[in-house]
Short mmCIF file of C-alpha atoms and ligand atoms in Angstrom, two decimals:
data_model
loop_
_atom_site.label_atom_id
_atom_site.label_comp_id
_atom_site.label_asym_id
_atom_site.label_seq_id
_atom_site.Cartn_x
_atom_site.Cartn_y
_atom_site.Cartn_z
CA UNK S 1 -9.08 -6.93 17.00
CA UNK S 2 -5.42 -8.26 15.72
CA UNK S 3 -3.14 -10.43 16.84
CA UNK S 4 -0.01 -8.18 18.20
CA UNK S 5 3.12 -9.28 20.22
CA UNK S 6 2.55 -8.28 23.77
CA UNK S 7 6.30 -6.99 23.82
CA UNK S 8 6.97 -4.61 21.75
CA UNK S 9 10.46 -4.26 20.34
CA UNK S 10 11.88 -1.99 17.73
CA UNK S 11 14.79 -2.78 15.07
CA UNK S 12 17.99 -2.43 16.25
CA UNK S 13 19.46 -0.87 12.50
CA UNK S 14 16.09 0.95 11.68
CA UNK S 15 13.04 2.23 13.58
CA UNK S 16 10.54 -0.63 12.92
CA UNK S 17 8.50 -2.00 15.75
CA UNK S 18 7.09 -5.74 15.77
CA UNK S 19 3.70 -4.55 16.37
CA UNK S 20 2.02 -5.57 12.95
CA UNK S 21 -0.67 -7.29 13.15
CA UNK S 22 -0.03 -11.46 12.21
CA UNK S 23 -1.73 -14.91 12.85
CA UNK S 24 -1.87 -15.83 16.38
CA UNK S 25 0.34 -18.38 17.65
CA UNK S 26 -2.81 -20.32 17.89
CA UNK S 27 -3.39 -20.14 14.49
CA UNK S 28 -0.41 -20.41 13.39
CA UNK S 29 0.13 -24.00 14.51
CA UNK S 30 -2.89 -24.69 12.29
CA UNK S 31 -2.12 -23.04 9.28
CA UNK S 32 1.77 -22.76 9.22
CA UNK S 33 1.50 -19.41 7.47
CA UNK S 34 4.09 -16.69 8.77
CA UNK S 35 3.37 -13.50 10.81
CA UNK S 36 3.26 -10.18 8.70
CA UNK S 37 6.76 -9.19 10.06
CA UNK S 38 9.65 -10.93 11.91
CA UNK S 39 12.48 -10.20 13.71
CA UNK S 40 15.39 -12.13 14.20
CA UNK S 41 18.41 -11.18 17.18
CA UNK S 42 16.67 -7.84 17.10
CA UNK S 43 16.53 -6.83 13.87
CA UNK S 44 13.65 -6.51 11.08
CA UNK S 45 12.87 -8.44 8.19
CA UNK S 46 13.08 -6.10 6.06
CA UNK S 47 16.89 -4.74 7.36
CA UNK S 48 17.74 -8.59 7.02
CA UNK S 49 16.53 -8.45 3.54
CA UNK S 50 18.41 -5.08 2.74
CA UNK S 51 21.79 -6.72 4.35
CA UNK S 52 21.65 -10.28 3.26
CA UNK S 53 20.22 -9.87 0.16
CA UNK S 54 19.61 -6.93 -1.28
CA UNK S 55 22.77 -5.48 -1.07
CA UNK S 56 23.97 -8.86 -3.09
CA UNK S 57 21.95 -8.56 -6.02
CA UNK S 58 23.89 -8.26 -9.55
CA UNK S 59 21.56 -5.33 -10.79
CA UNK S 60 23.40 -5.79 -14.12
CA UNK S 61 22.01 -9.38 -14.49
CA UNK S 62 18.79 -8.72 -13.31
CA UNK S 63 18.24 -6.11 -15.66
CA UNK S 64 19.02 -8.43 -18.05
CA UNK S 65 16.18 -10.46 -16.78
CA UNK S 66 13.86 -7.06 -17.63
CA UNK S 67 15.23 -7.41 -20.89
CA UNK S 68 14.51 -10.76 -21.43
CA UNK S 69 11.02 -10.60 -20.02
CA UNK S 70 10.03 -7.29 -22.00
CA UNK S 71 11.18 -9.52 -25.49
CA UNK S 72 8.86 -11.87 -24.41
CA UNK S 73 6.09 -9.61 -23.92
CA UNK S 74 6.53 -6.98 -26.66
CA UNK S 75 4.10 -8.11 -29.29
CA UNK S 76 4.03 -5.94 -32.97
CA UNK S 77 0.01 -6.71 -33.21
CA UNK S 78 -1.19 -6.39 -29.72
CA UNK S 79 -2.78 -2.93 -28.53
CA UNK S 80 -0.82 -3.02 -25.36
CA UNK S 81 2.32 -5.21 -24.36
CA UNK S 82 2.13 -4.31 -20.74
CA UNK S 83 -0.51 -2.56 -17.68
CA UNK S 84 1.11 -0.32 -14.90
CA UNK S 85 -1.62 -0.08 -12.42
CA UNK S 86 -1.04 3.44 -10.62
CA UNK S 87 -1.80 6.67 -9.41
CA UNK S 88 0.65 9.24 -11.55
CA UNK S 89 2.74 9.62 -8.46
CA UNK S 90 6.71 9.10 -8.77
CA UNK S 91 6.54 5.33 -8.69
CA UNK S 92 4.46 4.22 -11.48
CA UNK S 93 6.05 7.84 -13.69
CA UNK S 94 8.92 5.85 -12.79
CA UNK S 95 8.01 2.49 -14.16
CA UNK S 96 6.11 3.45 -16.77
CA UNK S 97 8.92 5.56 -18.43
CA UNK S 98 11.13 2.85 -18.40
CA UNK S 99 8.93 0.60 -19.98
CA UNK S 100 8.08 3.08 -22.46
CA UNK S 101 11.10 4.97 -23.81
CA UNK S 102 13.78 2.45 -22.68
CA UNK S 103 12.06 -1.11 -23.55
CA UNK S 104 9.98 0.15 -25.71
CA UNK S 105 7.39 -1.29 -24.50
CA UNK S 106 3.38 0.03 -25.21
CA UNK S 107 2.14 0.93 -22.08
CA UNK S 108 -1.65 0.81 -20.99
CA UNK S 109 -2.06 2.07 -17.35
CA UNK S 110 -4.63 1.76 -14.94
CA UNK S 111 -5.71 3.89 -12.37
CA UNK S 112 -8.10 3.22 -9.91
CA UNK S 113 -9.56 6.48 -8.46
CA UNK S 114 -10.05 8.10 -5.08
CA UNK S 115 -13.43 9.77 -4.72
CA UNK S 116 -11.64 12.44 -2.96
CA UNK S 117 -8.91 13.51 -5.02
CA UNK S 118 -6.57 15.67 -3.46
CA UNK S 119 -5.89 19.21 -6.01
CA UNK S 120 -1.93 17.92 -6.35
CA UNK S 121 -3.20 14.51 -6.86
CA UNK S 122 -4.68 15.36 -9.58
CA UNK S 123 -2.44 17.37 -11.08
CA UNK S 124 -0.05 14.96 -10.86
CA UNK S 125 -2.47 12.19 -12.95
CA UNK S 126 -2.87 14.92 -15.61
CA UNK S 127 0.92 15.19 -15.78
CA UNK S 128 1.40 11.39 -16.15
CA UNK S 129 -1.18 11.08 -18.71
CA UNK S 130 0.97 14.06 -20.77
CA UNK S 131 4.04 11.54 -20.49
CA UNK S 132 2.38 9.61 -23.89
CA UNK S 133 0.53 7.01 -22.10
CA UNK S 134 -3.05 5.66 -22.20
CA UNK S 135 -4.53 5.72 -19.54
CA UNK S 136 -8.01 3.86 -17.95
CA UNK S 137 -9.37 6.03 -15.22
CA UNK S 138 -11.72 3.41 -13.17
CA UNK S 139 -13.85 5.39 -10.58
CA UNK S 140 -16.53 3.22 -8.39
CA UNK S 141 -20.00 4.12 -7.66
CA UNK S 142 -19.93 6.73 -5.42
CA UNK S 143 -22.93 5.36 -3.01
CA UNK S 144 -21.26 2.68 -2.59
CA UNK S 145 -17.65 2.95 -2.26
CA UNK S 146 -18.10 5.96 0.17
CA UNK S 147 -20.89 2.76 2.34
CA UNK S 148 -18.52 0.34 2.16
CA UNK S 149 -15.63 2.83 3.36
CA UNK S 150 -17.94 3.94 6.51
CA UNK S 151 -18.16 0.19 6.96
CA UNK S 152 -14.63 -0.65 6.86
CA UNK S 153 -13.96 2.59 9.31
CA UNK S 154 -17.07 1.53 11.61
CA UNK S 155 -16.20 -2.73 11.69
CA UNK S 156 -11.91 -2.89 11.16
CA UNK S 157 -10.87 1.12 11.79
CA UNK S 158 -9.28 0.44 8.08
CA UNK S 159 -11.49 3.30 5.87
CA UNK S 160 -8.86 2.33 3.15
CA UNK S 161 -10.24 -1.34 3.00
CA UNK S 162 -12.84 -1.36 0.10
CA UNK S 163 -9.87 1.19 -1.62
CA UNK S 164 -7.25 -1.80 -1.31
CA UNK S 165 -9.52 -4.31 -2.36
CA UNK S 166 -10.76 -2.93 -6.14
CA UNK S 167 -7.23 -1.65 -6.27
CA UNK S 168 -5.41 -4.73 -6.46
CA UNK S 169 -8.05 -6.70 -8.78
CA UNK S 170 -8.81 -3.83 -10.85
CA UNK S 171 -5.41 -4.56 -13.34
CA UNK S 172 -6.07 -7.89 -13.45
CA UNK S 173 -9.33 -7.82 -14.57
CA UNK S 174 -8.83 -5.13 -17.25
CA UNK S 175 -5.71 -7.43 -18.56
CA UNK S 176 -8.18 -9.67 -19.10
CA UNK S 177 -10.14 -7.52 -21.06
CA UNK S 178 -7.95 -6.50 -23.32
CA UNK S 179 -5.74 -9.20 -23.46
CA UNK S 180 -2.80 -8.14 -22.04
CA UNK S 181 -0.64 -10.33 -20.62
CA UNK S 182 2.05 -8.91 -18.36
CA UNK S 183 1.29 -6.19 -15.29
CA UNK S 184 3.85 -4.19 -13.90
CA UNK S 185 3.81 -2.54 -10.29
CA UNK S 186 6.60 -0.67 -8.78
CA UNK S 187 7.21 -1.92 -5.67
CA UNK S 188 6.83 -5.43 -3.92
CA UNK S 189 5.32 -4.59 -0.43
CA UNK S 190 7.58 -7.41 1.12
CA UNK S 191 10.63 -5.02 0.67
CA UNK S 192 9.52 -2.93 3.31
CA UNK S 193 7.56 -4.76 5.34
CA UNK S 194 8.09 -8.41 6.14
CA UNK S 195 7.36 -11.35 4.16
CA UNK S 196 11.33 -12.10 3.85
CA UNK S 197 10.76 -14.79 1.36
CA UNK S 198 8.49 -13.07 -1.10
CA UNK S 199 10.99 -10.78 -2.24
CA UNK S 200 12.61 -13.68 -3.92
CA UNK S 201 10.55 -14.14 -6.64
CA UNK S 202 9.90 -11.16 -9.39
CA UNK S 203 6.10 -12.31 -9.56
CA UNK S 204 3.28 -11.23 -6.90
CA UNK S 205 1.71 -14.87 -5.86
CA UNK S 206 -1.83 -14.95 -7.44
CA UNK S 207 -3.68 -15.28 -4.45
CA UNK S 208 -2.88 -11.44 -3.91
CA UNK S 209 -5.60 -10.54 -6.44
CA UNK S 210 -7.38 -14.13 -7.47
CA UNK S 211 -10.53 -15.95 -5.47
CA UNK S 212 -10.29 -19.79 -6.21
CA UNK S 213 -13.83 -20.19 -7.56
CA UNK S 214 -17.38 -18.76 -7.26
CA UNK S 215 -17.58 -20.31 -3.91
CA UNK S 216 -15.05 -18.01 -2.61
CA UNK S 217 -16.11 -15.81 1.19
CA UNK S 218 -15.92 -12.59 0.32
CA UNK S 219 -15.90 -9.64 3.04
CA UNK S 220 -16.05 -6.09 2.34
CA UNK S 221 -15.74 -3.58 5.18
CA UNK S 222 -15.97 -6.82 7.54
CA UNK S 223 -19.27 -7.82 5.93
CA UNK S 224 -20.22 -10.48 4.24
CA UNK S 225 -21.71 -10.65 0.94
CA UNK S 226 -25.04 -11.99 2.65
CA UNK S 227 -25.31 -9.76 4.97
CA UNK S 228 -24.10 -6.98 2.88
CA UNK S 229 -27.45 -7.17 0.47
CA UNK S 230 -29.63 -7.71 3.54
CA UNK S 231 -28.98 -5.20 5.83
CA UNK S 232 -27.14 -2.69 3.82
CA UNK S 233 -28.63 -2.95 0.29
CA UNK S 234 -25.31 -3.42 -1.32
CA UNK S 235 -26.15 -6.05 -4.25
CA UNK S 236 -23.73 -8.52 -5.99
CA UNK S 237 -23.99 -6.61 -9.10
CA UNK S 238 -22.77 -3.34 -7.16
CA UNK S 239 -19.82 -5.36 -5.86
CA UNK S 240 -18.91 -7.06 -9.29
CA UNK S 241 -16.44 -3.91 -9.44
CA UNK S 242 -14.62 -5.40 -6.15
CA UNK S 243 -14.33 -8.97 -7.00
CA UNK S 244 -11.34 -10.92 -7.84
CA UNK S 245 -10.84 -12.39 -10.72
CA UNK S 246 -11.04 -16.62 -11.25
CA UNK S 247 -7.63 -17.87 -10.49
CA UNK S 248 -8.07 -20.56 -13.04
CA UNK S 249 -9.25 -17.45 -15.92
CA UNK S 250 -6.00 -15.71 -15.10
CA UNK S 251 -3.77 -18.70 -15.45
CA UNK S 252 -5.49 -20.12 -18.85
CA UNK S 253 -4.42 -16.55 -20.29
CA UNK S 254 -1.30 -16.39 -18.88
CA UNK S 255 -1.63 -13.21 -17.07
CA UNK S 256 2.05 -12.79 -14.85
CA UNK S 257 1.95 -10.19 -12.51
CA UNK S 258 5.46 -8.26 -11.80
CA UNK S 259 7.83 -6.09 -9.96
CA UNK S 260 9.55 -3.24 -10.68
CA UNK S 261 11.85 -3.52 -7.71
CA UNK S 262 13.46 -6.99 -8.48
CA UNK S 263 15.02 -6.18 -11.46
CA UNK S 264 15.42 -2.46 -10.60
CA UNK S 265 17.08 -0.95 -7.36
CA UNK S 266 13.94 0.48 -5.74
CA UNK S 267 14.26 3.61 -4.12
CA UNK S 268 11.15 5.80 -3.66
CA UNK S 269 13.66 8.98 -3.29
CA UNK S 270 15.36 7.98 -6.76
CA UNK S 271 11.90 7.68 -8.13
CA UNK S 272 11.11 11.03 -6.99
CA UNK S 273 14.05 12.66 -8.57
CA UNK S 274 13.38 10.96 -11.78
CA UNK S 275 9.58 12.20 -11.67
CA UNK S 276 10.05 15.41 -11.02
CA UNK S 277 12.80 15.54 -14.14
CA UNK S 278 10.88 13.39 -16.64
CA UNK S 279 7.26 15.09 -15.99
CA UNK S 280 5.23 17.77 -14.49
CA UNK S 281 5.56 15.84 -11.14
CA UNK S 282 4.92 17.89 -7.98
CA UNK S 283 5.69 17.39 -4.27
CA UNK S 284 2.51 18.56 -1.87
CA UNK S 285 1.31 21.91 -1.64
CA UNK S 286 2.62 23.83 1.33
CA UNK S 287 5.77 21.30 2.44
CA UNK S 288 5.56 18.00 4.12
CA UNK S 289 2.33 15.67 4.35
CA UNK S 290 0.78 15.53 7.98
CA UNK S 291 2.21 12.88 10.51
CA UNK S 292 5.28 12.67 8.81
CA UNK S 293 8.36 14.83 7.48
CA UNK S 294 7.98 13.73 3.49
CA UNK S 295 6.50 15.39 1.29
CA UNK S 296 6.34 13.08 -2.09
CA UNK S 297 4.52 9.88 -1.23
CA UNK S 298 0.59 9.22 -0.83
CA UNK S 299 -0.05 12.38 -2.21
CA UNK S 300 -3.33 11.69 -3.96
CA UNK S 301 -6.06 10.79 -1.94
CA UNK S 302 -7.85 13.10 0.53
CA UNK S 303 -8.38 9.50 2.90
CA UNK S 304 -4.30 8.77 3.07
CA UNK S 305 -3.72 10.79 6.41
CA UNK S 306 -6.32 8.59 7.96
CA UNK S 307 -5.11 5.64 6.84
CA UNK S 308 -1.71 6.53 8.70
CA UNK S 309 -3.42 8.02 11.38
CA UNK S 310 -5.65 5.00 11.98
CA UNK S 311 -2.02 2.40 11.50
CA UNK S 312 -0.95 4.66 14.55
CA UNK S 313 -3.80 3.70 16.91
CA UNK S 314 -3.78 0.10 16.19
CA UNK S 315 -0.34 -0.31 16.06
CA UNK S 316 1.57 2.47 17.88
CA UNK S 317 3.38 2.88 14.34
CA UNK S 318 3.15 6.49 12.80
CA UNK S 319 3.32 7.73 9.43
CA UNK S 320 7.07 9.52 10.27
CA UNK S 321 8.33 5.63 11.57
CA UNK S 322 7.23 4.29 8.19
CA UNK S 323 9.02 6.48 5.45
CA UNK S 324 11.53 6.90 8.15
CA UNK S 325 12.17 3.23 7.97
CA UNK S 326 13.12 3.40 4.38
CA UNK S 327 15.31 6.06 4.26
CA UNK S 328 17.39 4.72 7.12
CA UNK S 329 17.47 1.49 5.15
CA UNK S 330 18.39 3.62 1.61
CA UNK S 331 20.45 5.76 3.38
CA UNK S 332 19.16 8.93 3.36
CA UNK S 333 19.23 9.47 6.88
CA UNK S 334 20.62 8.32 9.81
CA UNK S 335 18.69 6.34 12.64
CA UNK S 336 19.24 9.31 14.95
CA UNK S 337 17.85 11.76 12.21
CA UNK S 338 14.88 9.48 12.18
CA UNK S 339 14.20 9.60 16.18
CA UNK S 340 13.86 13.21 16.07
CA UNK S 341 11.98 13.35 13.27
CA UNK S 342 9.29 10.83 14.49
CA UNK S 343 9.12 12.49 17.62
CA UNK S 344 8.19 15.80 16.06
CA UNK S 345 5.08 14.18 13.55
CA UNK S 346 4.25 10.82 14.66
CA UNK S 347 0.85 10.35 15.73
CA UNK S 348 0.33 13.75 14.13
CA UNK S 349 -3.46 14.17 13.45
CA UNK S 350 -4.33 14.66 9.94
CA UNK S 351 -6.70 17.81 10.42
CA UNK S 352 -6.39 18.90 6.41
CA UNK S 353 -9.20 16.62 5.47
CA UNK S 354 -10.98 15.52 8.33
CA UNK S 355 -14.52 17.61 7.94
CA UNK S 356 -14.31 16.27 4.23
CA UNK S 357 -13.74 12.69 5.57
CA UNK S 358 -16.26 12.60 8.49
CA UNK S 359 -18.75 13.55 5.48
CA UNK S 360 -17.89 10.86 3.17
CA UNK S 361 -17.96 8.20 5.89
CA UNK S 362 -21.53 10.14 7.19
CA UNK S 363 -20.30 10.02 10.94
CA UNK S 364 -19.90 12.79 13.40
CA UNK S 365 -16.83 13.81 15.23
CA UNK S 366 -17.98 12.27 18.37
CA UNK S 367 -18.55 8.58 17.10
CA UNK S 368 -15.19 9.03 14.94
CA UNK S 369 -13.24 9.32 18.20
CA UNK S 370 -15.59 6.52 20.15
CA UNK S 371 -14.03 4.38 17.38
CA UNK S 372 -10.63 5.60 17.51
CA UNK S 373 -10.71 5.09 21.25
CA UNK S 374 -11.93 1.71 21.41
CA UNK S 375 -9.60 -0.18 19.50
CA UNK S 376 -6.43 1.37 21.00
CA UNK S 377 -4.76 -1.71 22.41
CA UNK S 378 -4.08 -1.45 25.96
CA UNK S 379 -0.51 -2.62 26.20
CA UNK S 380 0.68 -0.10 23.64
CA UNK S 381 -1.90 3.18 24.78
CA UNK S 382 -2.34 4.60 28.59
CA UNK S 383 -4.30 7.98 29.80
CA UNK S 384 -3.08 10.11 32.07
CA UNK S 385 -5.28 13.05 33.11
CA UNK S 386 -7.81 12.37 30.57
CA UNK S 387 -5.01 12.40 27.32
CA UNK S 388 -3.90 9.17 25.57
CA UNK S 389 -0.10 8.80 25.50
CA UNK S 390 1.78 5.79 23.71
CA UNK S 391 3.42 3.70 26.10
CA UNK S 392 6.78 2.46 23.95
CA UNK S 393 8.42 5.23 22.06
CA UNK S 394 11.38 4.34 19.95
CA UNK S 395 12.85 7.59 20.64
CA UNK S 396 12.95 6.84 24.47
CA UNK S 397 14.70 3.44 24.29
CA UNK S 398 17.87 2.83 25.14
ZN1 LIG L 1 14.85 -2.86 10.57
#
């Protein structure tokens, strides 16, 4: 199904393995793009990143950058000088504050909704919308977000898929609606997960949330658009929701997409403290979140345990390894701390929601674990006496 090293190694300073999935070498030599994540003598991008660079960074004249880009942007007769797509979970209270009371900035933000909200997920929306923000609540047809999420479960084990893909052109598009010209997200993704270079720049590359004209192959749960109306009765018109923006529309209105975390020191734990101090933000009910040991990050949405669950079956990489990979990396805890912490939740199954998720997706229990089963790759999964067990554990290295 992906293209994943055949040795698996993890990072030396924090727990990351190389198992995410990348171009094969194959097609690499084609295309000269870069896998997802690389290692160099042992160690992750991201660490590299953290030591080389990061930990360089004159926050001082970077925030000066903020300055200079929010007087650039701050306009006395526009509605809005600035979107910050988000949930109303610490990140975008985070950003959003600071654009609000210290740049004085006026702040639209965007939201684009889980069908199944979680009870503190929701709560926590209501709470951001009390900070003095508008707020556009964009929910997608129910029929067929919840077929194209059974899709994207059934063809790529990804049920968070179609969820990714309005997400990230859902901003854009409203910019363009209201003519706003500057979008601010939290974090860049490349900061934690590979993509070295891309945290050099402050802007996400376009092609992130663009198509290049109408001519553009579309795939939605690993469908095509084709065969999308014909055999599932999903119609252009009920994907217009999904689809990216024009690149050339964006850059004729000079739409700039940012991040928070180059001209801020990003730290979800930070952002956490500073949400639960500047508004009704709340961690999840009853402790921790399943698979992992946190308890303030993809809070929301009833489908996040199975996106983590379902990252754990492809790639041997558990919800625990990923915020553990942070905090080593912020300093929160040590690489030790973090062994014996993913060995206690990793792989954890995330039992909370799974009746309401089987029902969304319309499968039974039985073809959900078929599924699972089948795309467990065989050099990181074995079965002994009928049970699965992962082959490479971090926590049993050497
Ligand atoms: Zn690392």
């Amino acid at each position: 199904m992906h293209y994943l090293p055949k040795k698996v190694i993890f990072c030396k300073l924090c727990v990351q393995s190389n198992q995410r999935p990348g171009p094969s070498p194959e097609h690499l030599k084609k295309n000269k793009s870069v896998p997802t994540i690389g290692f160099k003598e042992g160690i992750c991008d991201a660490c590299r990143y953290y030591s080389e660079i990061k930990s360089k960074i004159n926050w001082k004249l970077r925030e000066k950058k903020l300055k200079k880009l929010c007087d650039k942007y701050r306009d006395k007769n526009a509605l809005y000088d600035v979107i910050v797509p988000g949930s109303g979970g610490k990140d975008s209270i985070y950003v959003s504050q600071l654009l609000k009371n210290k740049y004085k900035m006026k702040v639209l933000s965007v939201t684009w909704a889980p069908h199944l909200y979680t009870d503190i997920g929701w709560k926590n929306f209501q709470s951001w919308c009390k900070t003095g923000i508008d707020n556009i609540l964009v929910t997608p047809n129910y029929k067929v977000h919840s077929k194209l999420t059974s899709l994207a479960f059934k063809n790529l084990v990804n049920p968070f898929q179609p969820f990714i893909m309005g997400q990230k052109v859902c901003a854009p598009k409203i910019a363009l609606k209201y003519g706003v010209k500057l979008i601010f997200y939290g974090e860049n993704n490349s900061e934690a997960r590979g993509h070295y270079k891309e945290n050099l720049s402050p802007i996400m590359d376009i092609k992130h949330y663009t198509r290049k004209n109408n001519k553009t192959k579309l795939f939605y749960g690993g469908v095509s658009l084709k065969d999308l109306k014909n055999k599932h009765g999903i119609t252009n018109r009920d994907l217009e929701i999904y689809m990216p923006p024009l690149e050339q529309q964006i850059r004729k209105r000079g739409v700039e997409v940012h991040f928070m975390s180059y001209y801020k020191k990003w730290s979800p734990q930070e952002n956490y403290y500073f949400a639960k101090k500047n508004s009704g933000f709340q961690t999840n009910i009853g402790g921790r979140s399943e698979g992992t040991y946190s308890k303030f990050s993809s809070l929301d949405d009833k489908i996040d345990g199975q996106h983590y669950y379902t990252m754990f079956i492809k790639f041997g990489q558990g919800r625990a390894m990923n915020d553990a990979c942070r905090d080593i990396r912020d300093g929160f805890i040590s690489r030790d701390e973090a062994l014996l912490l993913m060995k206690k939740y990793d792989g954890e199954f995330p039992k909370k929601y799974f009746s309401e998720f089987l029902k969304y997706i319309d499968i039974d229990e039985e073809k959900y674990w078929k599924i699972i089963d089948k795309v467990r790759p065989k050099h990181l999964w074995g079965k002994k006496n009928g049970k699965w067990f992962l082959k490479h554990k971090v926590w049993q290295q050497k």
